[in-house]
mmCIF file of C-alpha atoms in Angstrom:
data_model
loop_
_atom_site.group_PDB
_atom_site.id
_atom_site.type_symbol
_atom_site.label_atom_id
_atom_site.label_comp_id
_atom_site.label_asym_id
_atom_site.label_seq_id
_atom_site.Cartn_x
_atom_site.Cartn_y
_atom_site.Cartn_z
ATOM 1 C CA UNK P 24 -23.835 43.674 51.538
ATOM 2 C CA UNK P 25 -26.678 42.834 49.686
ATOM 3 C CA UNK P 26 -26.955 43.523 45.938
ATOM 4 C CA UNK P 27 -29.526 46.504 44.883
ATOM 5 C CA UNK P 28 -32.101 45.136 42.798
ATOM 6 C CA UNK P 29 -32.533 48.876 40.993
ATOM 7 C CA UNK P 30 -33.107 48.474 37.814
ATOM 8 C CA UNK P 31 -34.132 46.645 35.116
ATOM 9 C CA UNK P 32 -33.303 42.747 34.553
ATOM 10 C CA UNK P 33 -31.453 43.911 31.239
ATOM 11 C CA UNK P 34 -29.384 46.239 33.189
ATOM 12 C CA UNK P 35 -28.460 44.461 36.520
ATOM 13 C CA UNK P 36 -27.635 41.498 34.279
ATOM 14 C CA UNK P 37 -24.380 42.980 32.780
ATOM 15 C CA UNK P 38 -23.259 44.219 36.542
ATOM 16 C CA UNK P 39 -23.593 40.756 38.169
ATOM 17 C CA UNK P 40 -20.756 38.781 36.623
ATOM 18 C CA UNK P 41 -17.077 38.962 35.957
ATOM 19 C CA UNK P 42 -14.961 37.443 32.916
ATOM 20 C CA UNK P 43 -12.664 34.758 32.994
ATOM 21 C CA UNK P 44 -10.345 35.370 30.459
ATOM 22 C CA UNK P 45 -8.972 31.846 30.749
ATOM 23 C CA UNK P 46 -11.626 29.684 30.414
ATOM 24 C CA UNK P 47 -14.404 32.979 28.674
ATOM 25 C CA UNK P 48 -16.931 32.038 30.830
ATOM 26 C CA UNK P 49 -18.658 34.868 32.674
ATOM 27 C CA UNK P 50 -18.950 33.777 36.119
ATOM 28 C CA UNK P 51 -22.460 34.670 37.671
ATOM 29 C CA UNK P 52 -21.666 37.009 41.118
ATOM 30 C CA UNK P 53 -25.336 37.074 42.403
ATOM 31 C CA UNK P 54 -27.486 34.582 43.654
ATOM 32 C CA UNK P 55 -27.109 31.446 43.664
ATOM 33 C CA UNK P 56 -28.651 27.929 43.581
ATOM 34 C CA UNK P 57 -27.666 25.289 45.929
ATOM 35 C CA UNK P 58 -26.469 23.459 42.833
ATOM 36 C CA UNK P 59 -24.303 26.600 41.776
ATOM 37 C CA UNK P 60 -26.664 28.085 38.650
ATOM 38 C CA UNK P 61 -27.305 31.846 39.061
ATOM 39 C CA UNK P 62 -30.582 33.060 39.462
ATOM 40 C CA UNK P 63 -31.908 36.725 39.065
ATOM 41 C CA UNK P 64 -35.447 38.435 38.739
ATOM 42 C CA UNK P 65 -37.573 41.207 38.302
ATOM 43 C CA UNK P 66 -39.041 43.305 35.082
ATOM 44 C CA UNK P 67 -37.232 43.560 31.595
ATOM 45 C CA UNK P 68 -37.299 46.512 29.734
ATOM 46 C CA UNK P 69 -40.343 45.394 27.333
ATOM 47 C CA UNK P 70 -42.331 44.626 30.673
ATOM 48 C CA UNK P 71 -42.033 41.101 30.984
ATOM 49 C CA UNK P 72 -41.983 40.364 35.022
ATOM 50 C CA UNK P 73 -39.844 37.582 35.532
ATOM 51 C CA UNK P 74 -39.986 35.272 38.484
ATOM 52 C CA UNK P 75 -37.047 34.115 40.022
ATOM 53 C CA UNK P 76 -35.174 32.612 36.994
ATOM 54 C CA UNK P 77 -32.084 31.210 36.255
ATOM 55 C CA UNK P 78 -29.341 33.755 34.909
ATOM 56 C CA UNK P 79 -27.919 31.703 32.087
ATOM 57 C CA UNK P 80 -31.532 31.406 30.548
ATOM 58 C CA UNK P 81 -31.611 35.366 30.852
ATOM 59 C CA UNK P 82 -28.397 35.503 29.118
ATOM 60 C CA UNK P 83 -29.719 33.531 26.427
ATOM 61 C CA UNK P 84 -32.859 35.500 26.070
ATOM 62 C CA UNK P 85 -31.210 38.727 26.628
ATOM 63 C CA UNK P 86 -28.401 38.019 23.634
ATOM 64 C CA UNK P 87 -30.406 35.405 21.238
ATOM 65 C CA UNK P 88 -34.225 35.915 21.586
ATOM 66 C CA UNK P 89 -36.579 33.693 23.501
ATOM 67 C CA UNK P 90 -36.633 30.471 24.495
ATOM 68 C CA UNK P 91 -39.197 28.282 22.632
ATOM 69 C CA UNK P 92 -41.622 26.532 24.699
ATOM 70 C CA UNK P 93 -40.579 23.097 23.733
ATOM 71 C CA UNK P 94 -42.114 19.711 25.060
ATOM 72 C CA UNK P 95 -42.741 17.674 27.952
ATOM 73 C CA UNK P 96 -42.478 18.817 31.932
ATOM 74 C CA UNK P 97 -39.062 20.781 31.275
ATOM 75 C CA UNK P 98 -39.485 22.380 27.699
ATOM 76 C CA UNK P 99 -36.783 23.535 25.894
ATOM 77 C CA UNK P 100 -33.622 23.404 28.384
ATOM 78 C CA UNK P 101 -30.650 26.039 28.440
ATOM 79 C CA UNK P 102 -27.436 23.783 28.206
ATOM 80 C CA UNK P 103 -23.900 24.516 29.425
ATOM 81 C CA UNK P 104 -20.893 24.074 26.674
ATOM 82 C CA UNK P 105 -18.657 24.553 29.292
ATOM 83 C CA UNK P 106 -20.099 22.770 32.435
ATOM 84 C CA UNK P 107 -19.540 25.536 34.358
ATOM 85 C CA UNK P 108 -23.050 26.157 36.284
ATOM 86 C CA UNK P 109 -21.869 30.163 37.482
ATOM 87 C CA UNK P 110 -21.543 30.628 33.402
ATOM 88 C CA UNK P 111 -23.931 33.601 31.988
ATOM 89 C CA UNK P 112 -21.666 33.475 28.415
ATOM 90 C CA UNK P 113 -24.134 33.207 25.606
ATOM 91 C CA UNK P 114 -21.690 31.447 23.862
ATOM 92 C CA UNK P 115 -21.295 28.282 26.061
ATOM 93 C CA UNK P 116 -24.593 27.717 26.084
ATOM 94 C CA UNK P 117 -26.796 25.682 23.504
ATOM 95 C CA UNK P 118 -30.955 24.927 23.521
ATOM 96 C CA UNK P 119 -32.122 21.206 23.961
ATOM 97 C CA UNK P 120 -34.206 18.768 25.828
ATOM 98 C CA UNK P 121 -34.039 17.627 29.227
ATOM 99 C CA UNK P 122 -33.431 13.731 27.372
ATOM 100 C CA UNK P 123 -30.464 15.872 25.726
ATOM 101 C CA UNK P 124 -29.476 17.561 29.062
ATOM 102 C CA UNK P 125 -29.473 13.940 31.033
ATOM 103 C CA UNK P 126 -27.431 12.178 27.858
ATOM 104 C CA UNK P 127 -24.882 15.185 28.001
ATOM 105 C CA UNK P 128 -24.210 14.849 31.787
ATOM 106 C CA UNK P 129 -23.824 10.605 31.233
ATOM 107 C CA UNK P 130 -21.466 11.391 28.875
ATOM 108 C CA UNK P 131 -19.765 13.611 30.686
ATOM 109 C CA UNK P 132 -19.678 11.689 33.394
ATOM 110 C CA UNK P 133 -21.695 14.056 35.781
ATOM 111 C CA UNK P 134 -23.844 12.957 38.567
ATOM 112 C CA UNK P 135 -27.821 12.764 36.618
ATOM 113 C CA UNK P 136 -29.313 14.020 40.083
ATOM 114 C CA UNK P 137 -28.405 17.802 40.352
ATOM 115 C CA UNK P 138 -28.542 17.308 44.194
ATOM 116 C CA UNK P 139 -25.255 16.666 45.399
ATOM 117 C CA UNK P 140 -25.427 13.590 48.043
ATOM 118 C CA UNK P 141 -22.774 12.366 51.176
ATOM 119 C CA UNK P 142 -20.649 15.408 52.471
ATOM 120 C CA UNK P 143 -21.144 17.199 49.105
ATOM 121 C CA UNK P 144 -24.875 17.762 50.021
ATOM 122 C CA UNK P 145 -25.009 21.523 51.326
ATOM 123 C CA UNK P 146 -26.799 20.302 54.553
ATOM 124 C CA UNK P 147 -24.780 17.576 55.253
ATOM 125 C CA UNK P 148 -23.146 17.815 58.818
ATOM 126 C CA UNK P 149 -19.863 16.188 57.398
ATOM 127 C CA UNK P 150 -17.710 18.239 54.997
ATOM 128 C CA UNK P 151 -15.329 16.025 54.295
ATOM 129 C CA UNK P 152 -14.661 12.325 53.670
ATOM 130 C CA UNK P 153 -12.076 12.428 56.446
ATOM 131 C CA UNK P 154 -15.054 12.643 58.526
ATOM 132 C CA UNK P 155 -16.593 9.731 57.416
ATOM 133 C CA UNK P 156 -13.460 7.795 57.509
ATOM 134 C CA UNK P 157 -12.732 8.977 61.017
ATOM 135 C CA UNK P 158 -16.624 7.643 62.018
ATOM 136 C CA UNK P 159 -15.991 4.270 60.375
ATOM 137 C CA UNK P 160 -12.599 3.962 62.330
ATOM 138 C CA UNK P 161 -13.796 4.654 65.627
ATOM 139 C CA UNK P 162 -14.358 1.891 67.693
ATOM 140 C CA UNK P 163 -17.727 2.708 69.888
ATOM 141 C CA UNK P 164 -17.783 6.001 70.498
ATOM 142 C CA UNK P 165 -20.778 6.030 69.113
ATOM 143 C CA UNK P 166 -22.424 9.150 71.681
ATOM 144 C CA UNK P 167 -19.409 11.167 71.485
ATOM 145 C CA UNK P 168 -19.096 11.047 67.903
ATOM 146 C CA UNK P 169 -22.843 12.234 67.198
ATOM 147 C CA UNK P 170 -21.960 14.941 69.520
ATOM 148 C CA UNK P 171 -19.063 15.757 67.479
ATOM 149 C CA UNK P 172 -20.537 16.583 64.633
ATOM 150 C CA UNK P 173 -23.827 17.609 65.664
ATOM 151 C CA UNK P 174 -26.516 14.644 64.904
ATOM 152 C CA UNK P 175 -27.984 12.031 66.758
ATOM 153 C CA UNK P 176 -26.211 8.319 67.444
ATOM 154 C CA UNK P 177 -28.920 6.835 64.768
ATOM 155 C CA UNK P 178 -27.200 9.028 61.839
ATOM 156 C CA UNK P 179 -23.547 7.067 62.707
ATOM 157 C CA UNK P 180 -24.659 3.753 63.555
ATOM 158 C CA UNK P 181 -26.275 4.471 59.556
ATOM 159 C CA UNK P 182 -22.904 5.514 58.222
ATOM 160 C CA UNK P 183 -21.365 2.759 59.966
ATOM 161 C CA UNK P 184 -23.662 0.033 58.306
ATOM 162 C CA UNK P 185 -23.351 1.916 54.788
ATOM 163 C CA UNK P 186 -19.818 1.570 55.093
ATOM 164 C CA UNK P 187 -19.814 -1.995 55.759
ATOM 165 C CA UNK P 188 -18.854 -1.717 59.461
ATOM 166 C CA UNK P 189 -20.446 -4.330 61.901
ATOM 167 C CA UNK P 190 -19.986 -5.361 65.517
ATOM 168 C CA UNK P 191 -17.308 -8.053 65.852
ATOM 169 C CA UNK P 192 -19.754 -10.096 67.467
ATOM 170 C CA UNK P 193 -22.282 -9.710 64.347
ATOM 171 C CA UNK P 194 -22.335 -13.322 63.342
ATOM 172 C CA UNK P 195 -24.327 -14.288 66.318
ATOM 173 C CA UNK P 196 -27.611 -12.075 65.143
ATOM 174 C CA UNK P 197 -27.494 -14.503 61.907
ATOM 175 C CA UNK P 198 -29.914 -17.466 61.491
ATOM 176 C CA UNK P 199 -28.182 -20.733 61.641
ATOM 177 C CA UNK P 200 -28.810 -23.430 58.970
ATOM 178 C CA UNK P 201 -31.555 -25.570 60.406
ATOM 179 C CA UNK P 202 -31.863 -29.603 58.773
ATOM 180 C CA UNK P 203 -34.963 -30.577 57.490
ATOM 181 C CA UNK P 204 -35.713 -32.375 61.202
ATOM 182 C CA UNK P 205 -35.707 -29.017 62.406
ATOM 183 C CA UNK P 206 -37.941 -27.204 60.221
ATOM 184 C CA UNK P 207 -40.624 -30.275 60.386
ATOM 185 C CA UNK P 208 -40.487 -30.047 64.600
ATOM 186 C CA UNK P 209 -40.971 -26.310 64.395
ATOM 187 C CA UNK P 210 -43.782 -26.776 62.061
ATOM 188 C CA UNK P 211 -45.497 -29.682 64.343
ATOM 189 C CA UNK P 212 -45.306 -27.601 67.714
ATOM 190 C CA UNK P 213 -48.109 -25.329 68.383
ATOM 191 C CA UNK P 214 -47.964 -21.682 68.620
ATOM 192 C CA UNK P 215 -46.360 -19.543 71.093
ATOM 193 C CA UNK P 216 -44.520 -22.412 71.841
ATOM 194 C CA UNK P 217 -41.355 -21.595 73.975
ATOM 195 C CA UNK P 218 -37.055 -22.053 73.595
ATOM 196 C CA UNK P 219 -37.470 -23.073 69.744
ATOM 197 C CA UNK P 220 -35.569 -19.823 68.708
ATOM 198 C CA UNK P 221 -33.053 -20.891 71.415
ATOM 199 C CA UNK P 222 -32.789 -23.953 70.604
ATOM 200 C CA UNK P 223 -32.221 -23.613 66.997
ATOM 201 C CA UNK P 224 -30.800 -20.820 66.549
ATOM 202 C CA UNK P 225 -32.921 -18.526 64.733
ATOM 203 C CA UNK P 226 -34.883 -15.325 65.484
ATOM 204 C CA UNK P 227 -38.739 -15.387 66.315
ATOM 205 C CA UNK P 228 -39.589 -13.987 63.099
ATOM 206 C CA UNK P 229 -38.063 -16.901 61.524
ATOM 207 C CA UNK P 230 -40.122 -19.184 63.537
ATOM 208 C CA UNK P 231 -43.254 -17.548 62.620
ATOM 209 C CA UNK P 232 -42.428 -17.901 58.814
ATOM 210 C CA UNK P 233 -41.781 -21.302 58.807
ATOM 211 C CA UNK P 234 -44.820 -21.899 60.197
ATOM 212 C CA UNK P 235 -46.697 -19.823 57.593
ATOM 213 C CA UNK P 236 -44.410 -21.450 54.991
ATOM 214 C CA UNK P 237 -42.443 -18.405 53.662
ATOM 215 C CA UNK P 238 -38.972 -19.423 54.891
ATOM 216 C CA UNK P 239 -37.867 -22.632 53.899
ATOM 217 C CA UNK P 240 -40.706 -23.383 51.965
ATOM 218 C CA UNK P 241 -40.836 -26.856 50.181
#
């Protein structure tokens, strides 16, 4: 059911979150980010209208006054003591910078991005690593697999290569060594010239650059 949004932001705050009386922190029950911070809006009781906004800078505003301006793109940033995003407690959080925020998470040894990425990314098709493991272990397969998990063949050949997976036959799409005979005949035969990639080994792209000088340049 969807939450009521009767009520001021100074009231519906203390309704949408629940104490943990392990850990203290007060666990945000409403909305959500996709990176797990609580959001909340509407007008507080002095007649502020506030956009959508993130509940643990409401908490901070509601319980120790407002939050200075600060500098740069972000301004003054609303930290977490406890590194629990869902946390509304006024006393896990702490003001800073968003060079403060980044050097926290480092040292914390958080991801800097706050987009998750790989099956942690709330899009992502694949919710587990089995999955990926499963993809990379699969020999062809390639059509049914896309099926599978609903993308197209592209999106596993990709995982594949990320994963370091090639075609057993893969060494024969890699240029061959060519001797300094080689390079000089390709470079003395006019263009479009025919059977040099054969002959040698090497892709028509390669050809092309040693004419132009860019591979195997002296």
């Amino acid at each position: 059911m969807r939450a009521s949004r009767v009520g001021s932001v100074n009231e519906r705050f203390f309704t949408r979150f629940e104490r943990d009386q392990k850990t203290k922190c007060w666990n945000w029950l409403g909305a959500l980010t996709p990176q797990g911070y609580g959001v909340i809006y509407g007008e507080m009781l002095d007649g502020t209208r506030l956009g959508r906004t993130l509940a643990h800078r409401v908490s901070w505003m509601l319980h120790k006054g407002p939050i200075p301006k600060g500098e740069g793109a972000h301004g003054t940033v609303v930290m977490h003591k406890c590194d629990n995003p869902t946390c509304v407690n006024p006393d896990h959080l702490m003001l800073g910078t968003q060079a403060d925020n980044v050097k926290d998470m480092i040292v914390k040894g958080r991801k800097v991005s706050g987009t998750p990425s790989g099956v942690k990314h709330w899009l992502s098709s694949f919710k587990d690593q089995a999955d990926i493991d499963l993809i990379c272990s699969t020999v062809g397969k390639t059509k049914e697999l896309a099926e599978k998990y609903g993308v197209d063949v592209c999106t596993i050949k990709r995982i594949r290569r990320r994963n370091g997976v090639v075609k057993p036959d893969a060494d024969k799409y890699v240029n061959k060594p060519l001797s300094k005979e080689a390079i000089e005949h390709i470079r003395s035969t006019p263009a479009g010239t025919r059977g040099l990639g054969k002959l040698y080994g090497v892709g028509k792209t390669t050809i092309a650059n040693i004419r132009k000088g860019l591979t195997y340049a002296d």
